[in-house]
Amino acid sequence: MFDEMLLENGAVRPHYKGFDAWKTARASGFLEGKKAEADHLFRQVGITFSVYGDDVGTERLIPFDLVPRIIPASHWARLEKGLTQRVQALNLFLKDVYGRGDILRAGIVPANRVLANAQFRKEMLELNVPSGIYAMIAGIDLVCVGENEWYVLEDNLRVPSGVSYMLENRKMMMRLFPDLFGSHRIAPVAHYPDLLLETLRQGAPDGLEDPMVVVLTPGLYNSAYFEHAFLAQQMGVELVEGKDLMVDDDTVFMQTTHGKKRVDVIYRRIDDDFLDPEVFNKDSMLGVPGLMRAYRAGRVTLANAIGTGVADDKSIYPYVPDMIRFYLGQEPILHNVPTHICSESDSLKYVLDNLEKLVVKEVHGAGGYGMLIGPAASRAEIAEFRAKLIAHPDAYIAQPTLSLSTCPTMVESGIAPRHIDLRPFVLSSPTGVRMVPGGLTRVALKEGSLVVNSSQGGGTKDTWVAAD
Amino acid sequence: MLSRTADSLYWMARYTERAENTARLIDIGLQQSLLPGQQREAEASLAGMLGLAELLPVYQDKFGDVNPESVIRFMVLDEENPSSIWSSLHNARENARAVRGQITTGLWETTNATWLEFLKLCDNGLPLIEPGKFFEWVQLRSHLSRGITIGTMIKDEAFRFIRLGTFLERTDSTARMIDLRFHQIETQDAHAGILDPDDPDYAVREFYHWEAVLRSLSAFEAYRKVYRDTITGTRVAELLILNPDMPRSIASCMNEVVANLQLVGNGNSSETRRRAGKLASTLRYLTMDEIVEEGLHGWLTQLLADIDDLGVRMRQDFLVI
């Protein structure tokens, strides 16, 4: 087990020494008092999320942990290079599979795995995406398993969320512990909304001097509504719902108190299926009829583009290192987790023989649901997954159980190690790839748990990229 | 601004104002019930208040007799009653949440904190244990919300729609309140013998009736200043309908509606502005004698219809998508 703060002999790693000295100098109960203050502030500010299945309108706080996650700047520099490389390749892949299909013809990625994928949108074939960038906003989930030893767990190229927590966590830490920020050199993150706005504006259809950008939300009761409202406010753009928009003459407009106003770039936080009832889910009340027509005509930019899911699908994930080699002619900087694709019979046999050691995931699953963690599962759960795997092998992949790093975390019994991951947010525009240092650190608050999702009892930490 | 945003801002303000007015209305009824020999008037007043919102049948189905405790349960705590303070504060907060990006952090946090504190106060039973203190709290939170709106919001369209919501709601509330109080005096109470002019205590009772009305609209001190004379129903009505300097009077609220409508005007709204302006100028030149001659109740009924018409027209001009 690798702890990011403490060595095995209990000594403090160099990049945590400053924080440790600061904490030791505080009276006992100091952090607990600050924790209560933080919870009160989060609730007052309304930084909440709703959980599907709960009563409509029930809002919860994401538990916020006061012990920061610190990444040495030299480690981050390598991560940033690796993330840039990976996201560049993923965008080239998307442009390729919806265009010429070079990588399929070259046999690097099996064509049927792409073309028969449920996330592949044939509507996107031959469609000229205004900026040429498909995934303007990507959230890449990383885990650390040893000293500066990182793996990519998954790519999120559809509507990755969590960036508002990254920003609010930092604001909260600066409010609670201003002295810590005086004594450490911590890379700032607060300019993320500026970078996002610039990225969105650069992605506007050609020839627009002052494009109108909006954020499209499913509405008040969506689990990430706070984030949608937050980003719109921080960027100073309108937060719209589907019913505020209409398409006329292949152009998108929003209904304002002074009539219709043209919309050029939509940062949409709605899944593909619900975007346009004329083309996708016919019963969607969230979308905008005719949006696809406007998109096809090149009159509006969607961020992210439709159909990006085909590149972050778990059955495509194993090919990302090869994409990097194919498109960029470079060796991947970030590791992939070795992945068994259960639809291949050799892999399936291996997986069935080693279920108690492996993590099995649904190819289309998300949010930590529909997942088997072999070492932590009961015999009954393993038997259940065995039956599922035999019935639908193509719906699953399996990976070795990684020992995620831990970080000291405040729990009821005091401070104890808990597993963490990292989601940096990577922005791509025609002029390049950018990101703010760090990202969102999620922490599994249950002892021994590897599931960091907020819907399943995960919390968050402020993430510091600190000068070495 | 998005039409939906304007709609949410407008309703956020209306519901905030409505919670305050409901608190004022119930508080006055409860205070009257504390006076010796006034139980019947207080209960009549509480029943009248339920009648105002056309809620008396629903109330009676649920609680039976009109008594202070059940009225508090119904008008404060009842989640199913769309006119309860619970519903008003909840709707104010939900509308604020829908436009949290368009209002200042201070206004959002105040509205959110009001709702969260309200739930806590209800859990602690404050509305039933110390209703006076609770209703005072509701009014203070409304004052705070208005103060923070004026003190922090840039005076743009968003601000104007908030103000329109506040004053349209208040006009409506003040008009209904006056109607109710005169109705009590003229018919119900007289019929029940409560305010029988032959009663030796008549003058005293009338004083307490109007004093309560004035206090419920924070107008008691203003009455003294303006009239320096004994309290009579006609002068109370004049103060609350025609005095343009009285913050809760109909004339003053209509002036605010007209001023804010002018500032958000678009190509569709000229007829709405004309009607609002006409109503405001009528109020400016009207006298109490003319209203009495026409019949106060009839006059107020027409006024309420005009206000309703303004609300509908505003939605058509600006808000409906």
mmCIF file with all atom_site columns, C-alpha atoms in Angstrom, chain B residues 111-226:
data_model
loop_
_atom_site.group_PDB
_atom_site.id
_atom_site.type_symbol
_atom_site.label_atom_id
_atom_site.label_alt_id
_atom_site.label_comp_id
_atom_site.label_asym_id
_atom_site.label_entity_id
_atom_site.label_seq_id
_atom_site.pdbx_PDB_ins_code
_atom_site.Cartn_x
_atom_site.Cartn_y
_atom_site.Cartn_z
_atom_site.occupancy
_atom_site.B_iso_or_equiv
_atom_site.pdbx_formal_charge
_atom_site.auth_seq_id
_atom_site.auth_comp_id
_atom_site.auth_asym_id
_atom_site.auth_atom_id
_atom_site.pdbx_PDB_model_num
ATOM 1   C CA . THR B 1 111 ? -32.582 33.073 0.312   1.00 0.00 ? 111 THR B CA 1
ATOM 2   C CA . ASN B 1 112 ? -30.987 29.668 0.781   1.00 0.00 ? 112 ASN B CA 1
ATOM 3   C CA . ALA B 1 113 ? -30.219 30.319 4.454   1.00 0.00 ? 113 ALA B CA 1
ATOM 4   C CA . THR B 1 114 ? -33.793 31.506 5.062   1.00 0.00 ? 114 THR B CA 1
ATOM 5   C CA . TRP B 1 115 ? -35.128 28.213 3.777   1.00 0.00 ? 115 TRP B CA 1
ATOM 6   C CA . LEU B 1 116 ? -32.636 26.108 5.739   1.00 0.00 ? 116 LEU B CA 1
ATOM 7   C CA . GLU B 1 117 ? -33.243 28.068 8.955   1.00 0.00 ? 117 GLU B CA 1
ATOM 8   C CA . PHE B 1 118 ? -36.997 27.859 8.419   1.00 0.00 ? 118 PHE B CA 1
ATOM 9   C CA . LEU B 1 119 ? -36.790 24.062 8.329   1.00 0.00 ? 119 LEU B CA 1
ATOM 10  C CA . LYS B 1 120 ? -34.753 24.123 11.521  1.00 0.00 ? 120 LYS B CA 1
ATOM 11  C CA . LEU B 1 121 ? -37.197 26.467 13.292  1.00 0.00 ? 121 LEU B CA 1
ATOM 12  C CA . CYS B 1 122 ? -40.079 24.212 12.277  1.00 0.00 ? 122 CYS B CA 1
ATOM 13  C CA . ASP B 1 123 ? -38.226 21.172 13.612  1.00 0.00 ? 123 ASP B CA 1
ATOM 14  C CA . ASN B 1 124 ? -37.816 23.024 16.898  1.00 0.00 ? 124 ASN B CA 1
ATOM 15  C CA . GLY B 1 125 ? -41.538 23.823 16.962  1.00 0.00 ? 125 GLY B CA 1
ATOM 16  C CA . LEU B 1 126 ? -41.023 27.588 17.131  1.00 0.00 ? 126 LEU B CA 1
ATOM 17  C CA . PRO B 1 127 ? -44.071 28.502 15.006  1.00 0.00 ? 127 PRO B CA 1
ATOM 18  C CA . LEU B 1 128 ? -46.336 26.839 17.578  1.00 0.00 ? 128 LEU B CA 1
ATOM 19  C CA . ILE B 1 129 ? -44.401 27.637 20.744  1.00 0.00 ? 129 ILE B CA 1
ATOM 20  C CA . GLU B 1 130 ? -43.649 31.291 20.076  1.00 0.00 ? 130 GLU B CA 1
ATOM 21  C CA . PRO B 1 131 ? -45.648 32.295 16.998  1.00 0.00 ? 131 PRO B CA 1
ATOM 22  C CA . GLY B 1 132 ? -45.030 36.021 17.507  1.00 0.00 ? 132 GLY B CA 1
ATOM 23  C CA . LYS B 1 133 ? -41.301 35.532 17.494  1.00 0.00 ? 133 LYS B CA 1
ATOM 24  C CA . PHE B 1 134 ? -41.544 33.253 14.487  1.00 0.00 ? 134 PHE B CA 1
ATOM 25  C CA . PHE B 1 135 ? -43.633 35.690 12.401  1.00 0.00 ? 135 PHE B CA 1
ATOM 26  C CA . GLU B 1 136 ? -41.243 38.461 13.293  1.00 0.00 ? 136 GLU B CA 1
ATOM 27  C CA . TRP B 1 137 ? -38.418 36.250 11.999  1.00 0.00 ? 137 TRP B CA 1
ATOM 28  C CA . VAL B 1 138 ? -40.240 35.683 8.685   1.00 0.00 ? 138 VAL B CA 1
ATOM 29  C CA . GLN B 1 139 ? -40.681 39.438 8.256   1.00 0.00 ? 139 GLN B CA 1
ATOM 30  C CA . LEU B 1 140 ? -37.065 40.149 9.137   1.00 0.00 ? 140 LEU B CA 1
ATOM 31  C CA . ARG B 1 141 ? -35.829 37.617 6.590   1.00 0.00 ? 141 ARG B CA 1
ATOM 32  C CA . SER B 1 142 ? -37.981 39.300 3.966   1.00 0.00 ? 142 SER B CA 1
ATOM 33  C CA . HIS B 1 143 ? -36.562 42.704 4.911   1.00 0.00 ? 143 HIS B CA 1
ATOM 34  C CA . LEU B 1 144 ? -33.091 41.231 4.689   1.00 0.00 ? 144 LEU B CA 1
ATOM 35  C CA . SER B 1 145 ? -33.756 39.757 1.264   1.00 0.00 ? 145 SER B CA 1
ATOM 36  C CA . ARG B 1 146 ? -35.043 43.101 -0.015  1.00 0.00 ? 146 ARG B CA 1
ATOM 37  C CA . GLY B 1 147 ? -32.208 45.005 1.581   1.00 0.00 ? 147 GLY B CA 1
ATOM 38  C CA . ILE B 1 148 ? -29.575 42.770 0.078   1.00 0.00 ? 148 ILE B CA 1
ATOM 39  C CA . THR B 1 149 ? -31.297 43.019 -3.314  1.00 0.00 ? 149 THR B CA 1
ATOM 40  C CA . ILE B 1 150 ? -31.157 46.801 -3.236  1.00 0.00 ? 150 ILE B CA 1
ATOM 41  C CA . GLY B 1 151 ? -27.739 46.902 -1.624  1.00 0.00 ? 151 GLY B CA 1
ATOM 42  C CA . THR B 1 152 ? -25.925 44.444 -3.881  1.00 0.00 ? 152 THR B CA 1
ATOM 43  C CA . MET B 1 153 ? -27.680 43.997 -7.227  1.00 0.00 ? 153 MET B CA 1
ATOM 44  C CA . ILE B 1 154 ? -26.693 46.005 -10.240 1.00 0.00 ? 154 ILE B CA 1
ATOM 45  C CA . LYS B 1 155 ? -29.763 47.962 -11.391 1.00 0.00 ? 155 LYS B CA 1
ATOM 46  C CA . ASP B 1 156 ? -30.290 46.011 -14.559 1.00 0.00 ? 156 ASP B CA 1
ATOM 47  C CA . GLU B 1 157 ? -33.200 44.052 -15.994 1.00 0.00 ? 157 GLU B CA 1
ATOM 48  C CA . ALA B 1 158 ? -32.812 41.299 -13.388 1.00 0.00 ? 158 ALA B CA 1
ATOM 49  C CA . PHE B 1 159 ? -33.228 43.851 -10.617 1.00 0.00 ? 159 PHE B CA 1
ATOM 50  C CA . ARG B 1 160 ? -36.320 45.336 -12.313 1.00 0.00 ? 160 ARG B CA 1
ATOM 51  C CA . PHE B 1 161 ? -38.074 41.992 -12.620 1.00 0.00 ? 161 PHE B CA 1
ATOM 52  C CA . ILE B 1 162 ? -37.399 41.297 -8.946  1.00 0.00 ? 162 ILE B CA 1
ATOM 53  C CA . ARG B 1 163 ? -38.909 44.671 -8.029  1.00 0.00 ? 163 ARG B CA 1
ATOM 54  C CA . LEU B 1 164 ? -41.916 44.078 -10.262 1.00 0.00 ? 164 LEU B CA 1
ATOM 55  C CA . GLY B 1 165 ? -42.559 40.797 -8.482  1.00 0.00 ? 165 GLY B CA 1
ATOM 56  C CA . THR B 1 166 ? -42.283 42.424 -5.066  1.00 0.00 ? 166 THR B CA 1
ATOM 57  C CA . PHE B 1 167 ? -44.651 45.299 -5.766  1.00 0.00 ? 167 PHE B CA 1
ATOM 58  C CA . LEU B 1 168 ? -47.265 43.463 -7.775  1.00 0.00 ? 168 LEU B CA 1
ATOM 59  C CA . GLU B 1 169 ? -47.530 40.911 -4.980  1.00 0.00 ? 169 GLU B CA 1
ATOM 60  C CA . ARG B 1 170 ? -47.696 43.625 -2.335  1.00 0.00 ? 170 ARG B CA 1
ATOM 61  C CA . THR B 1 171 ? -50.376 45.613 -4.167  1.00 0.00 ? 171 THR B CA 1
ATOM 62  C CA . ASP B 1 172 ? -52.491 42.516 -4.351  1.00 0.00 ? 172 ASP B CA 1
ATOM 63  C CA . SER B 1 173 ? -51.916 41.659 -0.707  1.00 0.00 ? 173 SER B CA 1
ATOM 64  C CA . THR B 1 174 ? -52.672 45.142 0.634   1.00 0.00 ? 174 THR B CA 1
ATOM 65  C CA . ALA B 1 175 ? -55.871 45.357 -1.417  1.00 0.00 ? 175 ALA B CA 1
ATOM 66  C CA . ARG B 1 176 ? -57.083 41.995 -0.131  1.00 0.00 ? 176 ARG B CA 1
ATOM 67  C CA . MET B 1 177 ? -56.204 42.878 3.438   1.00 0.00 ? 177 MET B CA 1
ATOM 68  C CA . ILE B 1 178 ? -58.198 46.126 3.336   1.00 0.00 ? 178 ILE B CA 1
ATOM 69  C CA . ASP B 1 179 ? -61.133 44.386 1.736   1.00 0.00 ? 179 ASP B CA 1
ATOM 70  C CA . LEU B 1 180 ? -61.138 41.727 4.442   1.00 0.00 ? 180 LEU B CA 1
ATOM 71  C CA . ARG B 1 181 ? -60.990 44.182 7.338   1.00 0.00 ? 181 ARG B CA 1
ATOM 72  C CA . PHE B 1 182 ? -63.807 46.354 6.032   1.00 0.00 ? 182 PHE B CA 1
ATOM 73  C CA . HIS B 1 183 ? -65.852 43.353 5.195   1.00 0.00 ? 183 HIS B CA 1
ATOM 74  C CA . GLN B 1 184 ? -65.516 42.213 8.819   1.00 0.00 ? 184 GLN B CA 1
ATOM 75  C CA . ILE B 1 185 ? -66.551 45.570 10.189  1.00 0.00 ? 185 ILE B CA 1
ATOM 76  C CA . GLU B 1 186 ? -69.404 46.164 7.794   1.00 0.00 ? 186 GLU B CA 1
ATOM 77  C CA . THR B 1 187 ? -71.075 42.789 7.676   1.00 0.00 ? 187 THR B CA 1
ATOM 78  C CA . GLN B 1 188 ? -69.809 39.771 9.509   1.00 0.00 ? 188 GLN B CA 1
ATOM 79  C CA . ASP B 1 189 ? -68.879 41.393 12.803  1.00 0.00 ? 189 ASP B CA 1
ATOM 80  C CA . ALA B 1 190 ? -71.820 43.729 12.906  1.00 0.00 ? 190 ALA B CA 1
ATOM 81  C CA . HIS B 1 191 ? -74.074 40.831 12.157  1.00 0.00 ? 191 HIS B CA 1
ATOM 82  C CA . ALA B 1 192 ? -72.479 38.831 14.970  1.00 0.00 ? 192 ALA B CA 1
ATOM 83  C CA . GLY B 1 193 ? -72.906 41.787 17.279  1.00 0.00 ? 193 GLY B CA 1
ATOM 84  C CA . ILE B 1 194 ? -69.234 42.125 17.909  1.00 0.00 ? 194 ILE B CA 1
ATOM 85  C CA . LEU B 1 195 ? -69.052 45.697 16.721  1.00 0.00 ? 195 LEU B CA 1
ATOM 86  C CA . ASP B 1 196 ? -72.495 46.846 17.621  1.00 0.00 ? 196 ASP B CA 1
ATOM 87  C CA . PRO B 1 197 ? -72.455 50.664 17.675  1.00 0.00 ? 197 PRO B CA 1
ATOM 88  C CA . ASP B 1 198 ? -74.797 50.575 20.699  1.00 0.00 ? 198 ASP B CA 1
ATOM 89  C CA . ASP B 1 199 ? -72.250 48.615 22.645  1.00 0.00 ? 199 ASP B CA 1
ATOM 90  C CA . PRO B 1 200 ? -70.646 51.022 25.173  1.00 0.00 ? 200 PRO B CA 1
ATOM 91  C CA . ASP B 1 201 ? -67.261 49.558 24.264  1.00 0.00 ? 201 ASP B CA 1
ATOM 92  C CA . TYR B 1 202 ? -67.814 50.197 20.564  1.00 0.00 ? 202 TYR B CA 1
ATOM 93  C CA . ALA B 1 203 ? -65.259 52.990 20.217  1.00 0.00 ? 203 ALA B CA 1
ATOM 94  C CA . VAL B 1 204 ? -62.679 51.014 22.130  1.00 0.00 ? 204 VAL B CA 1
ATOM 95  C CA . ARG B 1 205 ? -63.264 47.926 20.027  1.00 0.00 ? 205 ARG B CA 1
ATOM 96  C CA . GLU B 1 206 ? -63.081 49.914 16.821  1.00 0.00 ? 206 GLU B CA 1
ATOM 97  C CA . PHE B 1 207 ? -59.808 51.383 17.949  1.00 0.00 ? 207 PHE B CA 1
ATOM 98  C CA . TYR B 1 208 ? -58.301 47.936 18.528  1.00 0.00 ? 208 TYR B CA 1
ATOM 99  C CA . HIS B 1 209 ? -59.596 46.656 15.237  1.00 0.00 ? 209 HIS B CA 1
ATOM 100 C CA . TRP B 1 210 ? -57.948 49.424 13.211  1.00 0.00 ? 210 TRP B CA 1
ATOM 101 C CA . GLU B 1 211 ? -54.896 49.536 15.358  1.00 0.00 ? 211 GLU B CA 1
ATOM 102 C CA . ALA B 1 212 ? -54.295 45.862 14.588  1.00 0.00 ? 212 ALA B CA 1
ATOM 103 C CA . VAL B 1 213 ? -54.793 46.484 10.874  1.00 0.00 ? 213 VAL B CA 1
ATOM 104 C CA . LEU B 1 214 ? -52.315 49.366 10.908  1.00 0.00 ? 214 LEU B CA 1
ATOM 105 C CA . ARG B 1 215 ? -49.760 47.443 12.917  1.00 0.00 ? 215 ARG B CA 1
ATOM 106 C CA . SER B 1 216 ? -49.981 44.456 10.596  1.00 0.00 ? 216 SER B CA 1
ATOM 107 C CA . LEU B 1 217 ? -48.863 46.728 7.776   1.00 0.00 ? 217 LEU B CA 1
ATOM 108 C CA . SER B 1 218 ? -46.304 48.598 9.899   1.00 0.00 ? 218 SER B CA 1
ATOM 109 C CA . ALA B 1 219 ? -48.484 51.679 9.466   1.00 0.00 ? 219 ALA B CA 1
ATOM 110 C CA . PHE B 1 220 ? -49.449 52.618 13.017  1.00 0.00 ? 220 PHE B CA 1
ATOM 111 C CA . GLU B 1 221 ? -46.750 55.220 13.585  1.00 0.00 ? 221 GLU B CA 1
ATOM 112 C CA . ALA B 1 222 ? -47.263 56.556 10.081  1.00 0.00 ? 222 ALA B CA 1
ATOM 113 C CA . TYR B 1 223 ? -50.960 57.051 10.786  1.00 0.00 ? 223 TYR B CA 1
ATOM 114 C CA . ARG B 1 224 ? -50.161 59.107 13.869  1.00 0.00 ? 224 ARG B CA 1
ATOM 115 C CA . LYS B 1 225 ? -47.716 61.235 11.956  1.00 0.00 ? 225 LYS B CA 1
ATOM 116 C CA . VAL B 1 226 ? -49.965 61.826 8.970   1.00 0.00 ? 226 VAL B CA 1
#
